[in-house]
Amino acid sequence: MGRYVGLLRPMIQQNLHVPAELRAMGLNGKATVQFEVSPSGKVLWAKIIDPSPLSAVNRAALAAVESGSFPPFLKKMPKQNTIFQIPVEVGASSN
């Protein structure tokens, strides 16, 4: 499972679009996103479980997960929908 999470993190960061308002102000933040993925790699739902005080950070983190196309589960993973929690760094220093 850890190997799969290791695949997800860079994919989420790659999907991240930092809002212009954060870039302009040089602000950064982190929001933890909880989401369910099917064995085929499809995101079924996503929500913020540990929000940033900056709503732009929360929106960007959620969008990065929801717009993600993830790989199918690895061979040794359970063949059932699985819930993940991943912190997403958003801000002027991101991508």
PDB file of C-alpha atoms in Angstrom:
ATOM      1  CA  MET A   1       0.000   0.000   0.000  1.00  0.00           C
ATOM      2  CA  GLY A   2       2.869   2.366   0.814  1.00  0.00           C
ATOM      3  CA  ARG A   3       4.299   1.918  -2.659  1.00  0.00           C
ATOM      4  CA  TYR A   4       0.984   2.942  -4.226  1.00  0.00           C
ATOM      5  CA  VAL A   5       0.726   6.029  -1.994  1.00  0.00           C
ATOM      6  CA  GLY A   6       4.247   6.862  -3.142  1.00  0.00           C
ATOM      7  CA  LEU A   7       2.915   6.873  -6.704  1.00  0.00           C
ATOM      8  CA  LEU A   8      -0.099   9.028  -5.831  1.00  0.00           C
ATOM      9  CA  ARG A   9       1.737  11.892  -4.111  1.00  0.00           C
ATOM     10  CA  PRO A  10       3.732  13.115  -7.152  1.00  0.00           C
ATOM     11  CA  MET A  11       0.718  12.651  -9.427  1.00  0.00           C
ATOM     12  CA  ILE A  12      -1.413  14.845  -7.174  1.00  0.00           C
ATOM     13  CA  GLN A  13       1.310  17.500  -6.995  1.00  0.00           C
ATOM     14  CA  GLN A  14       1.588  17.380 -10.793  1.00  0.00           C
ATOM     15  CA  ASN A  15      -2.189  17.997 -11.118  1.00  0.00           C
ATOM     16  CA  LEU A  16      -1.962  20.951  -8.741  1.00  0.00           C
ATOM     17  CA  HIS A  17      -2.809  24.385 -10.106  1.00  0.00           C
ATOM     18  CA  VAL A  18      -1.716  27.052  -7.646  1.00  0.00           C
ATOM     19  CA  PRO A  19      -4.214  29.937  -7.551  1.00  0.00           C
ATOM     20  CA  ALA A  20      -2.819  33.251  -8.767  1.00  0.00           C
ATOM     21  CA  GLU A  21      -3.827  34.908  -5.476  1.00  0.00           C
ATOM     22  CA  LEU A  22      -1.498  32.602  -3.512  1.00  0.00           C
ATOM     23  CA  ARG A  23       1.370  33.134  -5.950  1.00  0.00           C
ATOM     24  CA  ALA A  24       0.912  36.905  -5.881  1.00  0.00           C
ATOM     25  CA  MET A  25       0.975  37.037  -2.083  1.00  0.00           C
ATOM     26  CA  GLY A  26       3.706  34.405  -1.719  1.00  0.00           C
ATOM     27  CA  LEU A  27       1.434  32.288   0.503  1.00  0.00           C
ATOM     28  CA  ASN A  28       1.699  28.551   1.138  1.00  0.00           C
ATOM     29  CA  GLY A  29      -0.502  26.061   2.899  1.00  0.00           C
ATOM     30  CA  LYS A  30      -1.280  22.401   3.350  1.00  0.00           C
ATOM     31  CA  ALA A  31      -4.606  20.583   3.286  1.00  0.00           C
ATOM     32  CA  THR A  32      -5.130  16.877   3.857  1.00  0.00           C
ATOM     33  CA  VAL A  33      -7.459  15.255   1.345  1.00  0.00           C
ATOM     34  CA  GLN A  34      -9.280  11.992   2.013  1.00  0.00           C
ATOM     35  CA  PHE A  35     -10.460  10.146  -1.072  1.00  0.00           C
ATOM     36  CA  GLU A  36     -11.653   6.749  -2.230  1.00  0.00           C
ATOM     37  CA  VAL A  37     -10.095   5.035  -5.236  1.00  0.00           C
ATOM     38  CA  SER A  38     -11.400   1.994  -7.098  1.00  0.00           C
ATOM     39  CA  PRO A  39      -8.987  -0.833  -8.045  1.00  0.00           C
ATOM     40  CA  SER A  40      -8.988   0.575 -11.597  1.00  0.00           C
ATOM     41  CA  GLY A  41      -7.596   3.904 -10.286  1.00  0.00           C
ATOM     42  CA  LYS A  42     -10.791   5.961 -10.528  1.00  0.00           C
ATOM     43  CA  VAL A  43     -11.399   8.564  -7.789  1.00  0.00           C
ATOM     44  CA  LEU A  44     -14.906   7.926  -6.428  1.00  0.00           C
ATOM     45  CA  TRP A  45     -15.111  10.872  -4.008  1.00  0.00           C
ATOM     46  CA  ALA A  46     -12.820  13.298  -2.238  1.00  0.00           C
ATOM     47  CA  LYS A  47     -13.073  15.707   0.694  1.00  0.00           C
ATOM     48  CA  ILE A  48     -10.824  17.895   2.829  1.00  0.00           C
ATOM     49  CA  ILE A  49     -10.333  16.416   6.309  1.00  0.00           C
ATOM     50  CA  ASP A  50      -7.621  18.718   7.652  1.00  0.00           C
ATOM     51  CA  PRO A  51      -8.144  22.128   6.050  1.00  0.00           C
ATOM     52  CA  SER A  52      -5.804  25.041   5.615  1.00  0.00           C
ATOM     53  CA  PRO A  53      -7.018  28.391   6.958  1.00  0.00           C
ATOM     54  CA  LEU A  54      -6.664  29.584   3.337  1.00  0.00           C
ATOM     55  CA  SER A  55      -9.718  28.494   1.348  1.00  0.00           C
ATOM     56  CA  ALA A  56      -7.758  28.800  -1.923  1.00  0.00           C
ATOM     57  CA  VAL A  57      -5.385  26.092  -0.641  1.00  0.00           C
ATOM     58  CA  ASN A  58      -8.304  23.782   0.170  1.00  0.00           C
ATOM     59  CA  ARG A  59      -9.935  24.277  -3.234  1.00  0.00           C
ATOM     60  CA  ALA A  60      -6.667  23.677  -5.092  1.00  0.00           C
ATOM     61  CA  ALA A  61      -5.808  20.545  -3.073  1.00  0.00           C
ATOM     62  CA  LEU A  62      -9.265  19.059  -3.623  1.00  0.00           C
ATOM     63  CA  ALA A  63      -9.196  19.841  -7.345  1.00  0.00           C
ATOM     64  CA  ALA A  64      -5.761  18.215  -7.701  1.00  0.00           C
ATOM     65  CA  VAL A  65      -7.140  14.937  -6.336  1.00  0.00           C
ATOM     66  CA  GLU A  66     -10.481  15.054  -8.150  1.00  0.00           C
ATOM     67  CA  SER A  67      -8.854  15.736 -11.508  1.00  0.00           C
ATOM     68  CA  GLY A  68      -6.342  12.947 -10.998  1.00  0.00           C
ATOM     69  CA  SER A  69      -6.164   9.842 -13.106  1.00  0.00           C
ATOM     70  CA  PHE A  70      -4.421   7.255 -10.998  1.00  0.00           C
ATOM     71  CA  PRO A  71      -2.917   3.910 -12.003  1.00  0.00           C
ATOM     72  CA  PRO A  72      -4.689   0.629 -11.279  1.00  0.00           C
ATOM     73  CA  PHE A  73      -3.873  -0.935  -7.933  1.00  0.00           C
ATOM     74  CA  LEU A  74      -0.663  -2.919  -7.687  1.00  0.00           C
ATOM     75  CA  LYS A  75      -0.904  -6.718  -7.801  1.00  0.00           C
ATOM     76  CA  LYS A  76      -0.577  -7.296  -4.041  1.00  0.00           C
ATOM     77  CA  MET A  77      -3.167  -4.640  -3.114  1.00  0.00           C
ATOM     78  CA  PRO A  78      -6.727  -5.612  -2.156  1.00  0.00           C
ATOM     79  CA  LYS A  79      -9.117  -5.638  -5.107  1.00  0.00           C
ATOM     80  CA  GLN A  80     -11.620  -3.374  -3.379  1.00  0.00           C
ATOM     81  CA  ASN A  81     -12.219   0.368  -3.166  1.00  0.00           C
ATOM     82  CA  THR A  82      -9.678   1.915  -0.798  1.00  0.00           C
ATOM     83  CA  ILE A  83      -9.634   5.199   1.120  1.00  0.00           C
ATOM     84  CA  PHE A  84      -6.444   7.268   1.217  1.00  0.00           C
ATOM     85  CA  GLN A  85      -5.466  10.388   3.155  1.00  0.00           C
ATOM     86  CA  ILE A  86      -2.721  12.521   1.642  1.00  0.00           C
ATOM     87  CA  PRO A  87      -1.506  15.978   2.660  1.00  0.00           C
ATOM     88  CA  VAL A  88      -1.189  18.326  -0.315  1.00  0.00           C
ATOM     89  CA  GLU A  89       1.214  21.284  -0.240  1.00  0.00           C
ATOM     90  CA  VAL A  90      -0.133  24.303  -2.128  1.00  0.00           C
ATOM     91  CA  GLY A  91       1.409  27.709  -2.597  1.00  0.00           C
ATOM     92  CA  ALA A  92       3.821  30.045  -4.257  1.00  0.00           C
ATOM     93  CA  SER A  93       6.630  27.473  -4.021  1.00  0.00           C
ATOM     94  CA  SER A  94       4.549  24.623  -5.541  1.00  0.00           C
ATOM     95  CA  ASN A  95       5.089  23.586  -9.175  1.00  0.00           C
TER      96      ASN A  95
END
